[in-house]
Amino acid sequence: MPLNKIKIVLKSGKDQSVRRYHPWIFSGAIKKIYGEPAEGDIVYVYDNKDEFLALGHYQPGSIAVRILSFEDIIPDKEFFRERIKSAMEYRKTIGLLDNDSINVFRLVHAEGDNLPGLIADYYNGIVVIQMHSVGMYRIRNEIASLIAEVMDGRVKAVYDKSESTIPFKSGVGGLNEFLYGKSDPVIVKENGFSFKIDWTTGQKTGFFIDQRENRMLLGEYTNGRSVLNMFGYTGGFSVYAMKDAVLVHSVDSSASATALANENVRLNFGDDKRHTGFQVDAFEFLDDIKDKYDLIILDPPAFAKHNNVLSNALQGYKRLNMKAIEQIRPGGIIFTFSCSQVVSRENFRKSVFAAAANTGRNVRILHQMSQPPDHPVNIYHPESEYLKGLVLYVE
Ligand code: SAH
């Protein structure tokens, strides 16, 4: 432990979750802070008998410390190199690193890769990073050069897109900028399909990589069906459906998303009349779709970002799913998702159950979906599991 380090002592009994390796310390667990840490400083955490527990990045607010290590080490460049290397080795193990048909994957998934506050997505040679903590943002240049180094010739540029993800209250105005190299938008391959990625204008880092395996599963059910892709964004699900569906409609309230969906369908299938993109509000569109579709995808944005709006969010999922279950053709299939971290798998399923019950139709669950292995769930941090979905068969 370095001199002049900042020490945080926890209240009696509040060390339990840290001893079970949960990577967050909530402000309510803190008994005393020795010194005045600035946002993003490294702090050292002790129990109330002065035993070392962990070290991490400090942040004023509900999550006071994001833990980097449960060992009393110095979190220097070598430390971050090893963590990033471990994330890279893991992607190699799961077959994503030098894969001929997939060159888009998540390289670093924050707590899931023991790097809280850091997201890094790989797009065919370009890495887009997003910092969710000031601690990570402060070392962004080091992180960018380490990613390039560890990826060993596979990275042409690293773009930092932290402007909207740095905690707003910190007053640290995050920037969107290249930290290493430069590149125009690129085309990536996912399971053989092509997608244009524009990280500067797109949502998140540019693409919803987390739906890769669920899009693959969708492809098993699209043959001969009329498909409605609600909240389509870049048209990810639509492109997979175009392989053998008779009709594909992509709906999104954003004009740029609709344009991108059209562009991605064109990239793979040319000017194919089976596809149409609609720029319209989802709830409005779903008011009158009776009997038109026999496969519907519902992948809305997170309805709840905080626990205090949980019940509204659950109502939202219920309302949305009810509209689809009510109107889908007999024998239809629904892919329905929630990406809200605060909505548990159990709660989501209950909302869909309530929606089905209101329609009175026979509904079977064909599959339960989750996030792919490049978005790993840290077993000590159940909150890293955020994406859940159900495939329903509606009789
Ligand atoms: N399914 C997509 C990701 C969806 S992200 C994929 O696989 O890539 C959620 C999308 O919902 C965003 O593109 C957003 O523009 C859109 N959206 C948000 N609110 C909406 C609404 N009320 N009606 C229609 N689209 C909406």
GROMACS .gro file of C-alpha atoms in nm, residues 21-291:
model
  271
   21TYR     CA    1  -1.622  -1.084  -0.375
   22HIS     CA    2  -1.910  -0.855  -0.467
   23PRO     CA    3  -1.735  -0.574  -0.660
   24TRP     CA    4  -1.936  -0.275  -0.529
   25ILE     CA    5  -1.928  -0.097  -0.195
   26PHE     CA    6  -2.234   0.109  -0.124
   27SER     CA    7  -2.198   0.441   0.056
   28GLY     CA    8  -2.422   0.316   0.340
   29ALA     CA    9  -2.164   0.050   0.431
   30ILE     CA   10  -1.893   0.307   0.503
   31LYS     CA   11  -1.805   0.397   0.863
   32LYS     CA   12  -1.523   0.641   0.798
   33ILE     CA   13  -1.314   0.779   0.513
   34TYR     CA   14  -0.960   0.886   0.608
   35GLY     CA   15  -0.869   1.172   0.378
   36GLU     CA   16  -1.069   1.341   0.106
   37PRO     CA   17  -1.076   1.126  -0.204
   38ALA     CA   18  -1.154   1.291  -0.535
   39GLU     CA   19  -1.382   1.110  -0.775
   40GLY     CA   20  -1.180   0.841  -0.951
   41ASP     CA   21  -0.906   0.812  -0.686
   42ILE     CA   22  -0.784   0.469  -0.582
   43VAL     CA   23  -0.906   0.392  -0.228
   44TYR     CA   24  -0.818   0.105   0.007
   45VAL     CA   25  -1.101  -0.066   0.195
   46TYR     CA   26  -1.071  -0.219   0.545
   47ASP     CA   27  -1.309  -0.387   0.785
   48ASN     CA   28  -1.364  -0.229   1.125
   49LYS     CA   29  -1.087  -0.446   1.275
   50ASP     CA   30  -0.839  -0.293   1.032
   51GLU     CA   31  -0.810  -0.594   0.807
   52PHE     CA   32  -0.753  -0.518   0.436
   53LEU     CA   33  -1.046  -0.616   0.213
   54ALA     CA   34  -1.011  -0.458  -0.129
   55LEU     CA   35  -0.906  -0.159  -0.337
   56GLY     CA   36  -1.089   0.022  -0.610
   57HIS     CA   37  -1.202   0.344  -0.775
   58TYR     CA   38  -1.384   0.591  -0.553
   59GLN     CA   39  -1.703   0.762  -0.662
   60PRO     CA   40  -1.935   0.982  -0.457
   61GLY     CA   41  -2.288   0.846  -0.477
   62SER     CA   42  -2.464   0.524  -0.403
   63ILE     CA   43  -2.191   0.293  -0.537
   64ALA     CA   44  -1.895   0.444  -0.350
   65VAL     CA   45  -1.623   0.201  -0.458
   66ARG     CA   46  -1.590  -0.015  -0.768
   67ILE     CA   47  -1.347  -0.283  -0.663
   68LEU     CA   48  -1.047  -0.356  -0.883
   69SER     CA   49  -0.871  -0.607  -0.659
   70PHE     CA   50  -0.930  -0.806  -0.343
   71GLU     CA   51  -0.551  -0.829  -0.297
   72ASP     CA   52  -0.334  -0.554  -0.156
   73ILE     CA   53  -0.147  -0.478  -0.478
   74ILE     CA   54  -0.061  -0.161  -0.670
   75PRO     CA   55  -0.306  -0.112  -0.959
   76ASP     CA   56  -0.035  -0.003  -1.203
   77LYS     CA   57  -0.001  -0.044  -1.580
   78GLU     CA   58   0.107  -0.407  -1.540
   79PHE     CA   59  -0.208  -0.480  -1.338
   80PHE     CA   60  -0.436  -0.344  -1.613
   81ARG     CA   61  -0.229  -0.519  -1.883
   82GLU     CA   62  -0.291  -0.853  -1.710
   83ARG     CA   63  -0.665  -0.790  -1.674
   84ILE     CA   64  -0.704  -0.690  -2.040
   85LYS     CA   65  -0.491  -0.987  -2.144
   86SER     CA   66  -0.714  -1.217  -1.943
   87ALA     CA   67  -1.022  -1.071  -2.118
   88MET     CA   68  -0.853  -1.128  -2.455
   89GLU     CA   69  -0.749  -1.487  -2.369
   90TYR     CA   70  -1.106  -1.561  -2.262
   91ARG     CA   71  -1.240  -1.442  -2.603
   92LYS     CA   72  -0.982  -1.670  -2.764
   93THR     CA   73  -1.109  -1.964  -2.555
   94ILE     CA   74  -1.471  -1.904  -2.659
   95GLY     CA   75  -1.369  -1.892  -3.025
   96LEU     CA   76  -1.427  -1.527  -3.104
   97LEU     CA   77  -1.078  -1.392  -3.150
   98ASP     CA   78  -0.970  -1.505  -3.497
   99ASN     CA   79  -1.302  -1.623  -3.627
  100ASP     CA   80  -1.369  -1.613  -4.005
  101SER     CA   81  -1.743  -1.548  -3.978
  102ILE     CA   82  -1.752  -1.322  -3.668
  103ASN     CA   83  -1.533  -1.014  -3.629
  104VAL     CA   84  -1.753  -0.822  -3.389
  105PHE     CA   85  -1.753  -0.904  -3.017
  106ARG     CA   86  -1.729  -0.752  -2.672
  107LEU     CA   87  -1.368  -0.756  -2.559
  108VAL     CA   88  -1.416  -0.618  -2.207
  109HIS     CA   89  -1.745  -0.644  -2.017
  110ALA     CA   90  -1.684  -0.435  -1.703
  111GLU     CA   91  -1.746  -0.635  -1.383
  112GLY     CA   92  -1.789  -0.949  -1.595
  113ASP     CA   93  -1.417  -0.918  -1.677
  114ASN     CA   94  -1.310  -0.777  -1.341
  115LEU     CA   95  -1.270  -0.431  -1.490
  116PRO     CA   96  -1.561  -0.232  -1.343
  117GLY     CA   97  -1.634   0.086  -1.534
  118LEU     CA   98  -1.481  -0.032  -1.864
  119ILE     CA   99  -1.662  -0.153  -2.175
  120ALA     CA  100  -1.467  -0.234  -2.492
  121ASP     CA  101  -1.626  -0.358  -2.814
  122TYR     CA  102  -1.426  -0.492  -3.108
  123TYR     CA  103  -1.545  -0.403  -3.459
  124ASN     CA  104  -1.326  -0.564  -3.724
  125GLY     CA  105  -1.007  -0.391  -3.611
  126ILE     CA  106  -1.162  -0.091  -3.436
  127VAL     CA  107  -1.217  -0.096  -3.060
  128VAL     CA  108  -1.479   0.138  -2.915
  129ILE     CA  109  -1.444   0.194  -2.541
  130GLN     CA  110  -1.692   0.345  -2.298
  131MET     CA  111  -1.595   0.444  -1.944
  132HIS     CA  112  -1.865   0.434  -1.680
  133SER     CA  113  -1.644   0.565  -1.400
  134VAL     CA  114  -1.413   0.863  -1.362
  135GLY     CA  115  -1.142   0.630  -1.234
  136MET     CA  116  -1.135   0.446  -1.567
  137TYR     CA  117  -1.175   0.768  -1.766
  138ARG     CA  118  -0.864   0.913  -1.604
  139ILE     CA  119  -0.652   0.627  -1.737
  140ARG     CA  120  -0.822   0.609  -2.078
  141ASN     CA  121  -0.502   0.670  -2.275
  142GLU     CA  122  -0.321   0.394  -2.091
  143ILE     CA  123  -0.618   0.157  -2.143
  144ALA     CA  124  -0.630   0.237  -2.517
  145SER     CA  125  -0.262   0.166  -2.568
  146LEU     CA  126  -0.280  -0.152  -2.358
  147ILE     CA  127  -0.573  -0.280  -2.566
  148ALA     CA  128  -0.377  -0.218  -2.886
  149GLU     CA  129  -0.070  -0.387  -2.739
  150VAL     CA  130  -0.251  -0.691  -2.599
  151MET     CA  131  -0.452  -0.745  -2.917
  152ASP     CA  132  -0.120  -0.784  -3.096
  153GLY     CA  133  -0.174  -0.634  -3.442
  154ARG     CA  134  -0.550  -0.689  -3.452
  155VAL     CA  135  -0.633  -0.327  -3.362
  156LYS     CA  136  -0.611  -0.036  -3.605
  157ALA     CA  137  -0.783   0.228  -3.389
  158VAL     CA  138  -0.932   0.281  -3.044
  159TYR     CA  139  -1.222   0.528  -3.014
  160ASP     CA  140  -1.336   0.654  -2.675
  161LYS     CA  141  -1.711   0.718  -2.660
  162SER     CA  142  -1.747   0.821  -2.298
  163GLU     CA  143  -1.924   1.154  -2.341
  164SER     CA  144  -2.262   1.017  -2.240
  165THR     CA  145  -2.147   0.745  -2.000
  166ILE     CA  146  -1.921   0.930  -1.753
  167PRO     CA  147  -2.121   0.999  -1.436
  168PHE     CA  148  -2.295   1.325  -1.512
  169LYS     CA  149  -2.255   1.465  -1.160
  170SER     CA  150  -1.877   1.429  -1.168
  171GLY     CA  151  -1.844   1.741  -1.381
  172VAL     CA  152  -1.577   1.557  -1.582
  173GLY     CA  153  -1.688   1.624  -1.937
  174GLY     CA  154  -1.604   1.300  -2.115
  175LEU     CA  155  -1.511   1.332  -2.481
  176ASN     CA  156  -1.574   1.125  -2.788
  177GLU     CA  157  -1.241   1.092  -2.965
  178PHE     CA  158  -0.982   0.857  -3.111
  179LEU     CA  159  -0.716   0.772  -2.855
  180TYR     CA  160  -0.518   0.547  -3.087
  181GLY     CA  161  -0.512   0.549  -3.469
  182LYS     CA  162  -0.813   0.661  -3.674
  183SER     CA  163  -1.078   0.499  -3.890
  184ASP     CA  164  -1.392   0.563  -4.092
  185PRO     CA  165  -1.701   0.350  -4.018
  186VAL     CA  166  -1.639  -0.017  -4.091
  187ILE     CA  167  -1.835  -0.320  -4.208
  188VAL     CA  168  -1.833  -0.612  -3.966
  189LYS     CA  169  -1.930  -0.976  -4.011
  190GLU     CA  170  -2.158  -1.156  -3.768
  191ASN     CA  171  -2.228  -1.521  -3.843
  192GLY     CA  172  -2.157  -1.441  -4.206
  193PHE     CA  173  -2.396  -1.143  -4.228
  194SER     CA  174  -2.258  -0.790  -4.286
  195PHE     CA  175  -2.339  -0.482  -4.080
  196LYS     CA  176  -2.223  -0.124  -4.111
  197ILE     CA  177  -2.101   0.015  -3.780
  198ASP     CA  178  -2.093   0.386  -3.718
  199TRP     CA  179  -1.979   0.431  -3.359
  200THR     CA  180  -1.994   0.812  -3.376
  201THR     CA  181  -2.369   0.838  -3.438
  202GLY     CA  182  -2.499   0.500  -3.325
  203GLN     CA  183  -2.640   0.406  -2.985
  204LYS     CA  184  -2.417   0.243  -2.724
  205THR     CA  185  -2.089   0.169  -2.899
  206GLY     CA  186  -2.266   0.129  -3.234
  207PHE     CA  187  -2.420  -0.219  -3.236
  208PHE     CA  188  -2.610  -0.448  -2.999
  209ILE     CA  189  -2.352  -0.724  -2.997
  210ASP     CA  190  -2.529  -0.893  -2.706
  211GLN     CA  191  -2.807  -1.027  -2.932
  212ARG     CA  192  -2.575  -1.233  -3.156
  213GLU     CA  193  -2.680  -1.578  -3.031
  214ASN     CA  194  -3.048  -1.482  -3.009
  215ARG     CA  195  -3.038  -1.357  -3.369
  216MET     CA  196  -2.891  -1.695  -3.465
  217LEU     CA  197  -3.175  -1.871  -3.283
  218LEU     CA  198  -3.428  -1.649  -3.460
  219GLY     CA  199  -3.289  -1.770  -3.792
  220GLU     CA  200  -3.416  -2.120  -3.707
  221TYR     CA  201  -3.777  -1.999  -3.701
  222THR     CA  202  -3.806  -1.747  -3.985
  223ASN     CA  203  -3.860  -1.983  -4.279
  224GLY     CA  204  -4.178  -1.886  -4.464
  225ARG     CA  205  -4.293  -1.648  -4.191
  226SER     CA  206  -4.403  -1.284  -4.191
  227VAL     CA  207  -4.171  -1.115  -3.946
  228LEU     CA  208  -4.218  -0.797  -3.745
  229ASN     CA  209  -3.899  -0.664  -3.583
  230MET     CA  210  -4.005  -0.409  -3.320
  231PHE     CA  211  -3.738  -0.169  -3.187
  232GLY     CA  212  -3.522  -0.284  -3.475
  233TYR     CA  213  -3.232  -0.033  -3.445
  234THR     CA  214  -2.964  -0.148  -3.696
  235GLY     CA  215  -3.193  -0.420  -3.824
  236GLY     CA  216  -2.989  -0.700  -3.666
  237PHE     CA  217  -3.281  -0.940  -3.629
  238SER     CA  218  -3.425  -0.829  -3.966
  239VAL     CA  219  -3.111  -0.927  -4.156
  240TYR     CA  220  -3.113  -1.279  -4.009
  241ALA     CA  221  -3.486  -1.308  -4.086
  242MET     CA  222  -3.439  -1.201  -4.450
  243LYS     CA  223  -3.258  -1.529  -4.515
  244ASP     CA  224  -3.589  -1.714  -4.565
  245ALA     CA  225  -3.887  -1.509  -4.439
  246VAL     CA  226  -4.161  -1.405  -4.682
  247LEU     CA  227  -4.182  -1.052  -4.540
  248VAL     CA  228  -3.981  -0.851  -4.284
  249HIS     CA  229  -4.090  -0.522  -4.128
  250SER     CA  230  -3.847  -0.324  -3.910
  251VAL     CA  231  -3.996  -0.064  -3.675
  252ASP     CA  232  -3.807   0.203  -3.483
  253SER     CA  233  -3.900   0.553  -3.369
  254SER     CA  234  -3.560   0.687  -3.472
  255ALA     CA  235  -3.507   0.802  -3.830
  256SER     CA  236  -3.135   0.721  -3.828
  257ALA     CA  237  -3.203   0.371  -3.691
  258THR     CA  238  -3.460   0.308  -3.966
  259ALA     CA  239  -3.212   0.426  -4.230
  260LEU     CA  240  -2.943   0.201  -4.085
  261ALA     CA  241  -3.176  -0.102  -4.084
  262ASN     CA  242  -3.260  -0.038  -4.451
  263GLU     CA  243  -2.891   0.000  -4.531
  264ASN     CA  244  -2.795  -0.323  -4.356
  265VAL     CA  245  -3.067  -0.522  -4.531
  266ARG     CA  246  -2.947  -0.376  -4.863
  267LEU     CA  247  -2.587  -0.466  -4.779
  268ASN     CA  248  -2.683  -0.834  -4.748
  269PHE     CA  249  -2.980  -0.875  -4.983
  270GLY     CA  250  -2.974  -0.579  -5.224
  271ASP     CA  251  -3.303  -0.405  -5.306
  272ASP     CA  252  -3.527  -0.678  -5.176
  273LYS     CA  253  -3.896  -0.589  -5.171
  274ARG     CA  254  -3.967  -0.826  -4.884
  275HIS     CA  255  -3.824  -0.569  -4.639
  276THR     CA  256  -3.972  -0.236  -4.527
  277GLY     CA  257  -3.847  -0.005  -4.252
  278PHE     CA  258  -4.105   0.202  -4.062
  279GLN     CA  259  -4.012   0.507  -3.857
  280VAL     CA  260  -4.295   0.511  -3.604
  281ASP     CA  261  -4.365   0.470  -3.233
  282ALA     CA  262  -4.384   0.104  -3.136
  283PHE     CA  263  -4.697   0.125  -2.925
  284GLU     CA  264  -4.877   0.311  -3.201
  285PHE     CA  265  -4.769   0.058  -3.463
  286LEU     CA  266  -4.883  -0.233  -3.245
  287ASP     CA  267  -5.232  -0.088  -3.208
  288ASP     CA  268  -5.341  -0.249  -3.529
  289ILE     CA  269  -5.138  -0.540  -3.662
  290LYS     CA  270  -5.407  -0.801  -3.633
  291ASP     CA  271  -5.325  -1.123  -3.820
   0.00000   0.00000   0.00000
